[in-house]
PDB file of C-alpha atoms in Angstrom:
ATOM      1  CA  MET A 103      -0.383   0.059  -0.185  1.00 34.00           C
ATOM      2  CA  THR A 104       1.337   3.608  -0.770  1.00 30.00           C
ATOM      3  CA  ALA A 105       1.719   6.035   2.339  1.00 34.00           C
ATOM      4  CA  HIS A 106       0.370   8.680   3.104  1.00 37.00           C
ATOM      5  CA  VAL A 107       1.964  11.026   3.891  1.00 38.00           C
ATOM      6  CA  ARG A 108       2.267  14.608   2.766  1.00 35.00           C
ATOM      7  CA  LEU A 109       5.192  16.727   3.424  1.00 35.00           C
ATOM      8  CA  PRO A 110       5.955  20.614   4.053  1.00 34.00           C
ATOM      9  CA  ARG A 111       7.718  22.555   2.556  1.00 34.00           C
ATOM     10  CA  THR A 112      10.645  24.035   1.803  1.00 34.00           C
ATOM     11  CA  LEU A 113      10.506  28.239   3.921  1.00 36.00           C
ATOM     12  CA  PRO A 114      13.337  30.712   3.145  1.00 41.00           C
ATOM     13  CA  VAL A 115      16.119  32.201   5.141  1.00 42.00           C
ATOM     14  CA  ASP A 116      15.061  35.133   4.957  1.00 48.00           C
ATOM     15  CA  ASP A 117      11.071  33.772   6.119  1.00 79.00           C
ATOM     16  CA  THR A 118       8.915  35.511   9.145  1.00 83.00           C
ATOM     17  CA  ALA A 119      10.975  32.104  11.302  1.00 84.00           C
ATOM     18  CA  HIS A 120      13.881  34.028  11.180  1.00 91.00           C
ATOM     19  CA  ARG A 121      13.235  37.507  11.765  1.00 93.00           C
ATOM     20  CA  ALA A 122      11.189  36.207  15.042  1.00 93.00           C
ATOM     21  CA  PHE A 123      13.677  34.591  15.970  1.00 95.00           C
ATOM     22  CA  LEU A 124      16.192  37.174  15.534  1.00 97.00           C
ATOM     23  CA  ALA A 125      13.953  39.528  17.351  1.00 97.00           C
ATOM     24  CA  ASP A 126      13.321  37.070  20.081  1.00 97.00           C
ATOM     25  CA  VAL A 127      17.478  36.979  20.932  1.00 98.00           C
ATOM     26  CA  VAL A 128      17.807  40.624  21.102  1.00 98.00           C
ATOM     27  CA  ALA A 129      14.863  41.763  23.077  1.00 98.00           C
ATOM     28  CA  GLY A 130      15.853  37.975  25.447  1.00 98.00           C
ATOM     29  CA  LEU A 131      19.814  39.381  25.154  1.00 98.00           C
ATOM     30  CA  SER A 132      18.591  42.998  26.306  1.00 98.00           C
ATOM     31  CA  ALA A 133      16.969  41.871  29.140  1.00 98.00           C
ATOM     32  CA  ASP A 134      18.016  41.891  32.493  1.00 96.00           C
ATOM     33  CA  PRO A 135      18.033  39.069  33.737  1.00 97.00           C
ATOM     34  CA  LYS A 136      18.705  37.679  29.678  1.00 98.00           C
ATOM     35  CA  THR A 137      16.519  34.963  28.549  1.00 98.00           C
ATOM     36  CA  ILE A 138      15.647  32.954  25.443  1.00 98.00           C
ATOM     37  CA  PRO A 139      13.166  31.306  24.812  1.00 94.00           C
ATOM     38  CA  PRO A 140      13.459  27.180  25.133  1.00 93.00           C
ATOM     39  CA  LYS A 141      11.249  26.511  21.370  1.00 90.00           C
ATOM     40  CA  TYR A 142      14.860  27.650  19.879  1.00 94.00           C
ATOM     41  CA  PHE A 143      16.759  25.053  20.973  1.00 95.00           C
ATOM     42  CA  TYR A 144      15.124  22.030  18.202  1.00 90.00           C
ATOM     43  CA  ASP A 145      16.653  23.038  15.020  1.00 91.00           C
ATOM     44  CA  GLU A 146      17.858  19.868  13.811  1.00 88.00           C
ATOM     45  CA  ARG A 147      21.161  18.959  15.750  1.00 95.00           C
ATOM     46  CA  GLY A 148      19.036  20.258  19.357  1.00 94.00           C
ATOM     47  CA  SER A 149      15.933  17.720  17.966  1.00 88.00           C
ATOM     48  CA  GLN A 150      18.418  15.141  17.579  1.00 92.00           C
ATOM     49  CA  LEU A 151      20.266  15.552  21.084  1.00 96.00           C
ATOM     50  CA  PHE A 152      17.558  16.165  23.259  1.00 93.00           C
ATOM     51  CA  GLU A 153      16.862  12.906  21.519  1.00 90.00           C
ATOM     52  CA  ALA A 154      20.040  11.650  22.935  1.00 96.00           C
ATOM     53  CA  ILE A 155      19.317  13.138  26.280  1.00 97.00           C
ATOM     54  CA  THR A 156      15.662  10.579  26.985  1.00 93.00           C
ATOM     55  CA  ARG A 157      17.944   7.873  26.335  1.00 95.00           C
ATOM     56  CA  THR A 158      20.657   9.461  29.430  1.00 97.00           C
ATOM     57  CA  PRO A 159      20.562   6.996  32.652  1.00 97.00           C
ATOM     58  CA  GLU A 160      20.050  10.393  34.674  1.00 98.00           C
ATOM     59  CA  TYR A 161      16.192  11.541  33.066  1.00 97.00           C
ATOM     60  CA  TYR A 162      13.386   9.539  33.801  1.00 97.00           C
ATOM     61  CA  PRO A 163      10.924  11.820  32.828  1.00 96.00           C
ATOM     62  CA  THR A 164      11.594   9.855  28.871  1.00 95.00           C
ATOM     63  CA  ARG A 165      11.499   6.021  29.884  1.00 96.00           C
ATOM     64  CA  THR A 166       8.632   7.253  33.047  1.00 98.00           C
ATOM     65  CA  GLU A 167       6.556   8.636  30.789  1.00 98.00           C
ATOM     66  CA  THR A 168       6.671   5.886  28.230  1.00 97.00           C
ATOM     67  CA  SER A 169       6.174   3.158  30.715  1.00 98.00           C
ATOM     68  CA  ILE A 170       2.833   4.338  31.911  1.00 98.00           C
ATOM     69  CA  LEU A 171       1.617   4.289  28.548  1.00 98.00           C
ATOM     70  CA  THR A 172       2.504   1.457  27.636  1.00 98.00           C
ATOM     71  CA  ALA A 173       1.189  -0.242  31.124  1.00 98.00           C
ATOM     72  CA  ARG A 174      -2.337   1.313  30.397  1.00 98.00           C
ATOM     73  CA  ALA A 175      -2.493   1.510  25.924  1.00 97.00           C
ATOM     74  CA  ALA A 176      -5.571  -0.536  26.553  1.00 97.00           C
ATOM     75  CA  GLU A 177      -7.233   2.960  28.535  1.00 97.00           C
ATOM     76  CA  ILE A 178      -6.076   5.240  26.358  1.00 97.00           C
ATOM     77  CA  ALA A 179      -6.733   3.957  23.751  1.00 96.00           C
ATOM     78  CA  ALA A 180     -10.834   3.609  25.130  1.00 97.00           C
ATOM     79  CA  PHE A 181     -10.748   7.730  25.595  1.00 97.00           C
ATOM     80  CA  ILE A 182      -9.592   8.606  21.429  1.00 97.00           C
ATOM     81  CA  PRO A 183     -12.975   8.282  19.800  1.00 94.00           C
ATOM     82  CA  GLN A 184     -13.268   6.074  17.082  1.00 90.00           C
ATOM     83  CA  ASP A 185     -12.233   7.614  13.760  1.00 91.00           C
ATOM     84  CA  ALA A 186     -10.318  10.440  16.074  1.00 96.00           C
ATOM     85  CA  VAL A 187      -7.919  12.198  14.732  1.00 97.00           C
ATOM     86  CA  LEU A 188      -5.173  12.435  16.936  1.00 98.00           C
ATOM     87  CA  VAL A 189      -2.908  15.845  16.616  1.00 98.00           C
ATOM     88  CA  GLU A 190       0.436  15.365  18.754  1.00 97.00           C
ATOM     89  CA  PHE A 191       1.807  18.788  19.415  1.00 96.00           C
ATOM     90  CA  GLY A 192       5.996  19.171  19.240  1.00 92.00           C
ATOM     91  CA  ALA A 193       5.738  16.118  17.785  1.00 91.00           C
ATOM     92  CA  GLY A 194       9.781  15.323  17.549  1.00 82.00           C
ATOM     93  CA  ALA A 195      11.035  11.695  16.457  1.00 84.00           C
ATOM     94  CA  LEU A 196       7.167  10.281  17.441  1.00 91.00           C
ATOM     95  CA  THR A 197       8.131   7.616  19.570  1.00 91.00           C
ATOM     96  CA  LYS A 198       5.197   7.408  22.247  1.00 95.00           C
ATOM     97  CA  VAL A 199       3.046   8.005  19.676  1.00 96.00           C
ATOM     98  CA  ARG A 200       3.583   4.878  18.083  1.00 96.00           C
ATOM     99  CA  ILE A 201       2.176   3.116  21.309  1.00 96.00           C
ATOM    100  CA  LEU A 202      -1.154   5.412  20.815  1.00 96.00           C
ATOM    101  CA  LEU A 203      -1.536   4.374  17.289  1.00 96.00           C
ATOM    102  CA  ASP A 204      -0.148   0.289  17.529  1.00 95.00           C
ATOM    103  CA  ALA A 205      -3.241   0.911  20.425  1.00 96.00           C
ATOM    104  CA  ALA A 206      -5.999   2.931  19.174  1.00 94.00           C
ATOM    105  CA  PRO A 207      -7.777   3.019  15.269  1.00 88.00           C
ATOM    106  CA  VAL A 208      -6.791   6.704  14.143  1.00 95.00           C
ATOM    107  CA  ARG A 209      -8.753   7.760  11.389  1.00 94.00           C
ATOM    108  CA  ALA A 210      -5.494  10.589  10.696  1.00 97.00           C
ATOM    109  CA  PHE A 211      -1.971  11.183  12.601  1.00 97.00           C
ATOM    110  CA  VAL A 212      -1.014  15.802  11.951  1.00 97.00           C
ATOM    111  CA  PRO A 213       2.105  15.543  13.828  1.00 96.00           C
ATOM    112  CA  VAL A 214       3.312  19.145  14.577  1.00 96.00           C
ATOM    113  CA  ASP A 215       6.812  20.340  15.295  1.00 92.00           C
ATOM    114  CA  ILE A 216       8.674  23.296  14.369  1.00 86.00           C
ATOM    115  CA  SER A 217      12.147  21.452  13.567  1.00 84.00           C
ATOM    116  CA  GLU A 218      10.943  21.201   9.674  1.00 88.00           C
ATOM    117  CA  ALA A 219      14.791  18.848   8.755  1.00 87.00           C
ATOM    118  CA  PHE A 220      13.786  17.037  12.059  1.00 86.00           C
ATOM    119  CA  LEU A 221      10.053  16.508  11.398  1.00 92.00           C
ATOM    120  CA  ARG A 222      10.648  15.518   7.534  1.00 89.00           C
ATOM    121  CA  GLY A 223      12.050  12.652   8.615  1.00 93.00           C
ATOM    122  CA  GLN A 224      10.535  10.874  11.092  1.00 93.00           C
ATOM    123  CA  ALA A 225       7.206  11.456   9.482  1.00 94.00           C
ATOM    124  CA  ALA A 226       8.397  10.003   6.066  1.00 95.00           C
ATOM    125  CA  ARG A 227       9.862   7.254   8.370  1.00 95.00           C
ATOM    126  CA  LEU A 228       6.637   6.659  10.428  1.00 96.00           C
ATOM    127  CA  SER A 229       5.245   6.272   6.464  1.00 95.00           C
ATOM    128  CA  ARG A 230       6.821   3.694   6.086  1.00 95.00           C
ATOM    129  CA  GLU A 231       6.090   1.762   9.093  1.00 94.00           C
ATOM    130  CA  MET A 232       2.450   2.602   9.049  1.00 95.00           C
ATOM    131  CA  PRO A 233       1.265   2.652   5.708  1.00 93.00           C
ATOM    132  CA  GLY A 234      -2.298   2.733   6.376  1.00 92.00           C
ATOM    133  CA  LEU A 235      -2.345   5.411   8.133  1.00 95.00           C
ATOM    134  CA  GLN A 236      -2.890   8.675   7.002  1.00 96.00           C
ATOM    135  CA  VAL A 237       0.197  10.773   7.750  1.00 96.00           C
ATOM    136  CA  LEU A 238      -0.022  15.190   8.216  1.00 97.00           C
ATOM    137  CA  PRO A 239       2.971  17.045   9.499  1.00 95.00           C
ATOM    138  CA  VAL A 240       2.566  20.667  10.158  1.00 95.00           C
ATOM    139  CA  VAL A 241       6.097  22.595  10.385  1.00 93.00           C
ATOM    140  CA  ALA A 242       4.361  25.006  13.315  1.00 91.00           C
ATOM    141  CA  ASP A 243       4.897  26.975  16.365  1.00 89.00           C
ATOM    142  CA  PHE A 244       2.282  24.634  17.847  1.00 92.00           C
ATOM    143  CA  THR A 245       2.366  27.885  20.393  1.00 89.00           C
ATOM    144  CA  ALA A 246       1.225  29.908  18.156  1.00 88.00           C
ATOM    145  CA  SER A 247      -1.807  29.781  16.129  1.00 89.00           C
ATOM    146  CA  PHE A 248      -1.257  27.203  12.703  1.00 93.00           C
ATOM    147  CA  PRO A 249      -4.317  26.005  10.601  1.00 94.00           C
ATOM    148  CA  LEU A 250      -4.771  21.767  10.524  1.00 96.00           C
ATOM    149  CA  PRO A 251      -5.249  20.161   7.231  1.00 96.00           C
ATOM    150  CA  ALA A 252      -7.649  20.746   5.373  1.00 95.00           C
ATOM    151  CA  GLU A 253      -8.466  16.731   5.049  1.00 94.00           C
ATOM    152  CA  VAL A 254      -9.291  15.905   9.066  1.00 94.00           C
ATOM    153  CA  ALA A 255     -11.499  19.606  10.137  1.00 92.00           C
ATOM    154  CA  THR A 256     -14.676  17.645  10.152  1.00 92.00           C
ATOM    155  CA  ALA A 257     -13.661  14.120  12.541  1.00 94.00           C
ATOM    156  CA  PRO A 258     -13.110  14.626  16.249  1.00 95.00           C
ATOM    157  CA  LYS A 259      -9.516  15.141  17.073  1.00 97.00           C
ATOM    158  CA  VAL A 260      -7.604  13.931  19.764  1.00 98.00           C
ATOM    159  CA  GLY A 261      -4.806  16.156  21.602  1.00 98.00           C
ATOM    160  CA  PHE A 262      -1.084  14.410  22.195  1.00 98.00           C
ATOM    161  CA  PHE A 263       0.277  16.223  24.546  1.00 98.00           C
ATOM    162  CA  PRO A 264       3.673  13.793  26.047  1.00 96.00           C
ATOM    163  CA  GLY A 265       7.011  14.709  27.888  1.00 93.00           C
ATOM    164  CA  SER A 266       5.497  17.371  30.446  1.00 94.00           C
ATOM    165  CA  THR A 267       6.485  19.807  28.290  1.00 93.00           C
ATOM    166  CA  ILE A 268       3.637  22.158  29.704  1.00 96.00           C
ATOM    167  CA  GLY A 269       6.559  22.603  32.292  1.00 96.00           C
ATOM    168  CA  ASN A 270       8.265  24.438  29.869  1.00 93.00           C
ATOM    169  CA  PHE A 271       6.054  27.185  30.212  1.00 94.00           C
ATOM    170  CA  GLU A 272       4.947  29.545  32.570  1.00 94.00           C
ATOM    171  CA  PRO A 273       2.014  29.094  34.540  1.00 95.00           C
ATOM    172  CA  HIS A 274      -0.350  31.625  32.128  1.00 96.00           C
ATOM    173  CA  GLU A 275       1.836  30.279  29.326  1.00 96.00           C
ATOM    174  CA  ALA A 276       0.780  26.618  30.189  1.00 97.00           C
ATOM    175  CA  THR A 277      -2.988  27.879  30.465  1.00 97.00           C
ATOM    176  CA  ALA A 278      -2.423  29.878  27.154  1.00 97.00           C
ATOM    177  CA  PHE A 279      -1.316  26.393  25.606  1.00 96.00           C
ATOM    178  CA  LEU A 280      -3.847  24.375  26.712  1.00 97.00           C
ATOM    179  CA  ARG A 281      -7.012  26.801  25.296  1.00 97.00           C
ATOM    180  CA  HIS A 282      -5.374  27.398  22.748  1.00 96.00           C
ATOM    181  CA  ALA A 283      -5.092  23.491  22.229  1.00 97.00           C
ATOM    182  CA  GLY A 284      -8.900  23.755  22.727  1.00 96.00           C
ATOM    183  CA  ALA A 285      -9.392  26.068  20.068  1.00 96.00           C
ATOM    184  CA  LEU A 286      -8.226  24.233  17.599  1.00 96.00           C
ATOM    185  CA  LEU A 287      -9.373  19.753  18.321  1.00 96.00           C
ATOM    186  CA  GLY A 288     -12.956  21.849  18.061  1.00 94.00           C
ATOM    187  CA  PRO A 289     -16.241  21.294  20.195  1.00 89.00           C
ATOM    188  CA  GLY A 290     -15.531  17.795  21.981  1.00 90.00           C
ATOM    189  CA  ALA A 291     -11.838  18.317  22.320  1.00 95.00           C
ATOM    190  CA  ARG A 292      -9.684  16.021  23.617  1.00 98.00           C
ATOM    191  CA  LEU A 293      -6.095  16.094  25.481  1.00 98.00           C
ATOM    192  CA  ILE A 294      -3.554  13.212  26.776  1.00 98.00           C
ATOM    193  CA  LEU A 295      -0.563  14.792  28.560  1.00 98.00           C
ATOM    194  CA  GLY A 296       2.200  14.642  30.456  1.00 98.00           C
ATOM    195  CA  VAL A 297       3.147  16.360  33.224  1.00 98.00           C
ATOM    196  CA  ASP A 298       6.699  15.547  35.396  1.00 98.00           C
ATOM    197  CA  LEU A 299       5.675  14.707  39.293  1.00 98.00           C
ATOM    198  CA  VAL A 300       7.332  17.068  42.380  1.00 97.00           C
ATOM    199  CA  LYS A 301       9.995  14.885  43.868  1.00 97.00           C
ATOM    200  CA  ASP A 302      12.720  14.956  46.179  1.00 96.00           C
ATOM    201  CA  SER A 303      15.206  17.367  44.001  1.00 96.00           C
ATOM    202  CA  ASP A 304      18.344  15.818  43.907  1.00 97.00           C
ATOM    203  CA  VAL A 305      16.452  12.461  41.249  1.00 97.00           C
ATOM    204  CA  LEU A 306      14.789  16.181  39.931  1.00 97.00           C
ATOM    205  CA  VAL A 307      18.534  18.636  39.385  1.00 97.00           C
ATOM    206  CA  ALA A 308      20.486  15.179  38.476  1.00 97.00           C
ATOM    207  CA  ALA A 309      18.208  15.132  35.276  1.00 97.00           C
ATOM    208  CA  TYR A 310      19.489  17.914  33.520  1.00 97.00           C
ATOM    209  CA  ASN A 311      23.201  17.372  34.850  1.00 97.00           C
ATOM    210  CA  ASP A 312      23.295  13.792  33.229  1.00 97.00           C
ATOM    211  CA  ALA A 313      27.417  12.382  33.903  1.00 97.00           C
ATOM    212  CA  ALA A 314      27.821  12.269  29.785  1.00 98.00           C
ATOM    213  CA  GLY A 315      27.224  16.142  29.274  1.00 98.00           C
ATOM    214  CA  VAL A 316      24.507  15.314  26.404  1.00 98.00           C
ATOM    215  CA  THR A 317      21.865  17.980  28.690  1.00 98.00           C
ATOM    216  CA  ALA A 318      25.068  20.187  28.262  1.00 98.00           C
ATOM    217  CA  GLU A 319      26.009  20.008  25.503  1.00 98.00           C
ATOM    218  CA  PHE A 320      22.166  20.625  24.358  1.00 98.00           C
ATOM    219  CA  ASN A 321      22.260  23.961  26.232  1.00 98.00           C
ATOM    220  CA  LEU A 322      24.936  24.924  23.995  1.00 98.00           C
ATOM    221  CA  ASN A 323      23.621  24.146  21.251  1.00 98.00           C
ATOM    222  CA  LEU A 324      21.614  26.920  21.097  1.00 98.00           C
ATOM    223  CA  LEU A 325      24.046  29.732  20.815  1.00 98.00           C
ATOM    224  CA  ARG A 326      25.876  27.628  18.063  1.00 98.00           C
ATOM    225  CA  ARG A 327      22.538  27.807  16.317  1.00 98.00           C
ATOM    226  CA  ILE A 328      22.225  31.717  16.937  1.00 98.00           C
ATOM    227  CA  ASN A 329      26.156  31.793  15.807  1.00 98.00           C
ATOM    228  CA  ARG A 330      24.832  29.933  12.596  1.00 97.00           C
ATOM    229  CA  GLU A 331      21.646  31.167  11.547  1.00 96.00           C
ATOM    230  CA  LEU A 332      21.790  34.845  13.266  1.00 97.00           C
ATOM    231  CA  GLY A 333      25.579  35.872  12.240  1.00 95.00           C
ATOM    232  CA  ALA A 334      26.781  35.319  15.647  1.00 97.00           C
ATOM    233  CA  ASN A 335      30.412  34.814  16.942  1.00 97.00           C
ATOM    234  CA  PHE A 336      29.043  33.502  20.821  1.00 98.00           C
ATOM    235  CA  ASP A 337      32.446  31.762  21.898  1.00 98.00           C
ATOM    236  CA  LEU A 338      31.243  28.732  22.930  1.00 98.00           C
ATOM    237  CA  SER A 339      33.619  27.526  25.216  1.00 98.00           C
ATOM    238  CA  ALA A 340      33.439  30.394  27.827  1.00 98.00           C
ATOM    239  CA  PHE A 341      29.559  29.409  28.078  1.00 98.00           C
ATOM    240  CA  TRP A 342      28.896  26.802  30.704  1.00 98.00           C
ATOM    241  CA  HIS A 343      25.805  24.758  31.282  1.00 98.00           C
ATOM    242  CA  ARG A 344      24.370  26.092  34.521  1.00 98.00           C
ATOM    243  CA  ALA A 345      20.903  23.844  36.000  1.00 97.00           C
ATOM    244  CA  VAL A 346      19.645  24.352  39.405  1.00 97.00           C
ATOM    245  CA  TYR A 347      16.381  23.605  41.564  1.00 97.00           C
ATOM    246  CA  ASN A 348      13.654  26.947  42.389  1.00 97.00           C
ATOM    247  CA  ARG A 349      12.321  24.958  45.462  1.00 95.00           C
ATOM    248  CA  GLU A 350       9.600  28.258  46.263  1.00 95.00           C
ATOM    249  CA  GLN A 351       8.558  27.757  42.240  1.00 95.00           C
ATOM    250  CA  HIS A 352       8.559  24.077  41.879  1.00 96.00           C
ATOM    251  CA  ARG A 353      11.242  24.439  38.668  1.00 97.00           C
ATOM    252  CA  ILE A 354      14.019  23.600  37.088  1.00 98.00           C
ATOM    253  CA  GLU A 355      15.546  26.405  36.142  1.00 98.00           C
ATOM    254  CA  MET A 356      18.119  26.269  32.785  1.00 98.00           C
ATOM    255  CA  HIS A 357      20.705  28.760  32.509  1.00 98.00           C
ATOM    256  CA  LEU A 358      24.012  29.290  30.034  1.00 98.00           C
ATOM    257  CA  ALA A 359      26.933  31.224  32.274  1.00 98.00           C
ATOM    258  CA  SER A 360      29.237  34.019  31.576  1.00 98.00           C
ATOM    259  CA  LYS A 361      33.246  32.274  32.197  1.00 98.00           C
ATOM    260  CA  ALA A 362      33.808  35.309  32.580  1.00 98.00           C
ATOM    261  CA  ARG A 363      33.789  39.179  31.586  1.00 98.00           C
ATOM    262  CA  GLN A 364      33.182  39.143  27.509  1.00 98.00           C
ATOM    263  CA  ARG A 365      31.480  40.574  24.780  1.00 98.00           C
ATOM    264  CA  VAL A 366      29.009  39.095  22.040  1.00 98.00           C
ATOM    265  CA  ARG A 367      27.444  40.482  18.201  1.00 97.00           C
ATOM    266  CA  VAL A 368      24.809  39.038  17.448  1.00 97.00           C
ATOM    267  CA  ASP A 369      24.254  41.078  13.972  1.00 93.00           C
ATOM    268  CA  GLY A 370      26.035  43.615  14.606  1.00 93.00           C
ATOM    269  CA  ARG A 371      24.576  44.232  17.385  1.00 96.00           C
ATOM    270  CA  CYS A 372      26.590  43.865  20.521  1.00 98.00           C
ATOM    271  CA  PHE A 373      25.903  42.323  24.051  1.00 98.00           C
ATOM    272  CA  ASP A 374      27.857  42.960  26.920  1.00 98.00           C
ATOM    273  CA  PHE A 375      28.487  38.902  29.598  1.00 98.00           C
ATOM    274  CA  ARG A 376      29.432  39.519  33.280  1.00 98.00           C
ATOM    275  CA  ARG A 377      31.411  37.003  33.926  1.00 98.00           C
ATOM    276  CA  GLY A 378      29.121  34.771  35.871  1.00 98.00           C
ATOM    277  CA  GLU A 379      26.085  36.301  34.101  1.00 98.00           C
ATOM    278  CA  THR A 380      23.697  34.136  32.237  1.00 98.00           C
ATOM    279  CA  ILE A 381      21.242  33.457  29.909  1.00 98.00           C
ATOM    280  CA  HIS A 382      18.009  31.772  31.677  1.00 98.00           C
ATOM    281  CA  THR A 383      17.451  29.046  28.673  1.00 98.00           C
ATOM    282  CA  GLU A 384      14.753  26.743  30.085  1.00 97.00           C
ATOM    283  CA  ASN A 385      12.100  26.748  32.922  1.00 96.00           C
ATOM    284  CA  SER A 386      10.598  23.051  33.364  1.00 97.00           C
ATOM    285  CA  TYR A 387       7.664  22.795  35.885  1.00 98.00           C
ATOM    286  CA  LYS A 388       7.103  20.348  38.044  1.00 98.00           C
ATOM    287  CA  TYR A 389       2.587  19.841  39.486  1.00 97.00           C
ATOM    288  CA  THR A 390       1.726  17.814  42.237  1.00 96.00           C
ATOM    289  CA  PRO A 391      -1.938  16.701  40.798  1.00 94.00           C
ATOM    290  CA  ASP A 392      -3.550  19.043  42.421  1.00 95.00           C
ATOM    291  CA  LEU A 393      -1.782  21.717  41.526  1.00 96.00           C
ATOM    292  CA  PHE A 394      -2.748  20.950  37.359  1.00 97.00           C
ATOM    293  CA  ARG A 395      -6.640  20.839  38.302  1.00 97.00           C
ATOM    294  CA  THR A 396      -6.671  23.812  39.029  1.00 97.00           C
ATOM    295  CA  LEU A 397      -4.661  24.487  35.647  1.00 97.00           C
ATOM    296  CA  ALA A 398      -6.217  22.847  33.218  1.00 98.00           C
ATOM    297  CA  SER A 399      -9.762  23.737  35.323  1.00 97.00           C
ATOM    298  CA  GLY A 400      -8.668  27.297  34.235  1.00 97.00           C
ATOM    299  CA  ALA A 401      -8.218  27.058  30.662  1.00 97.00           C
ATOM    300  CA  GLY A 402     -11.454  24.699  30.129  1.00 97.00           C
ATOM    301  CA  TRP A 403     -10.362  21.496  30.728  1.00 98.00           C
ATOM    302  CA  ARG A 404     -11.674  19.115  32.972  1.00 97.00           C
ATOM    303  CA  VAL A 405      -9.046  16.255  33.914  1.00 98.00           C
ATOM    304  CA  ALA A 406     -11.239  12.727  33.309  1.00 97.00           C
ATOM    305  CA  THR A 407      -8.886  10.564  34.203  1.00 98.00           C
ATOM    306  CA  THR A 408      -4.910  10.470  35.170  1.00 98.00           C
ATOM    307  CA  TRP A 409      -2.511   7.274  35.983  1.00 98.00           C
ATOM    308  CA  THR A 410       0.773   7.767  37.076  1.00 98.00           C
ATOM    309  CA  ASP A 411       3.710   5.213  37.648  1.00 98.00           C
ATOM    310  CA  PRO A 412       5.032   3.053  40.851  1.00 97.00           C
ATOM    311  CA  GLN A 413       6.403   5.798  42.578  1.00 97.00           C
ATOM    312  CA  LYS A 414       4.766   8.830  41.431  1.00 97.00           C
ATOM    313  CA  TRP A 415       6.919  10.961  39.541  1.00 98.00           C
ATOM    314  CA  PHE A 416       5.105  11.554  36.086  1.00 98.00           C
ATOM    315  CA  ALA A 417       0.891  11.586  35.722  1.00 98.00           C
ATOM    316  CA  VAL A 418      -0.891  11.155  32.345  1.00 98.00           C
ATOM    317  CA  HIS A 419      -3.920  13.369  32.466  1.00 98.00           C
ATOM    318  CA  ALA A 420      -6.147  11.915  30.211  1.00 98.00           C
ATOM    319  CA  LEU A 421      -8.114  16.169  29.384  1.00 98.00           C
ATOM    320  CA  VAL A 422     -11.886  16.714  28.190  1.00 98.00           C
ATOM    321  CA  ARG A 423     -12.489  20.428  26.967  1.00 94.00           C
ATOM    322  CA  ASP A 424     -15.071  21.809  29.356  1.00 82.00           C
TER     323      ASP A 424
END
């Protein structure tokens, strides 16, 4: 059978996304404290490095969530309506979604990701593995408005948002995303979402400071991307990866810390760094089940079911739109 896959067009280098990247980097480096949105981690190399992070022994979220999805596959499949379309936000390597696609016959699968080259390859691979499945990849920033393919306009839709990516948003941003997802998926929408839970800080810090240095390379790759795409001159050896747990905010914070006083140019603009000054690159919020239910409720969703692992390190929530 011929694989059903529609690949996204190739965007020009000077497109809107490029200009937005430059604007966000300039604004972030001009701020105090300096910051860059974590969505820019995910060029092709960044996406590959993140998949490598998920295989490190310290990084428990991926294997824990995968174990929940595998153990509860039949229950999760029962939550997905007949003939539904599955839409994955921030699709990545499409590893976890295969568990759902094997368990629940769906009409079509729409992976959404900002990294075009990576998405193109993963969508083509999935189509070869599941030739009967219609795969309709969409290159987009899933935090912003984008259209779903016309082929799925009238079908019931279920969102899939694994990996506790919701934790990378500030709480008000998480609420905005959940509202946006509800509007995109439409009436009767459902959403399967992974959330990392509050736990011992030693476990959390180790997960973002793996001994092999993969997370450090992932963090530093952001500077490499800025150099390549925005004409910057960051010296990667002059920065180091730093991840700490902010107990009051219930979040891991990732930073790139300057090893010395230095000046960096980006697109002709100069930015000064003090020794020890950081670029705040990511937060990863951890939730209790009650905190997440409150967040979801404020965005128009109701938690219908929650599945966790025996240690209660991670939760998979099944949400229905109120």
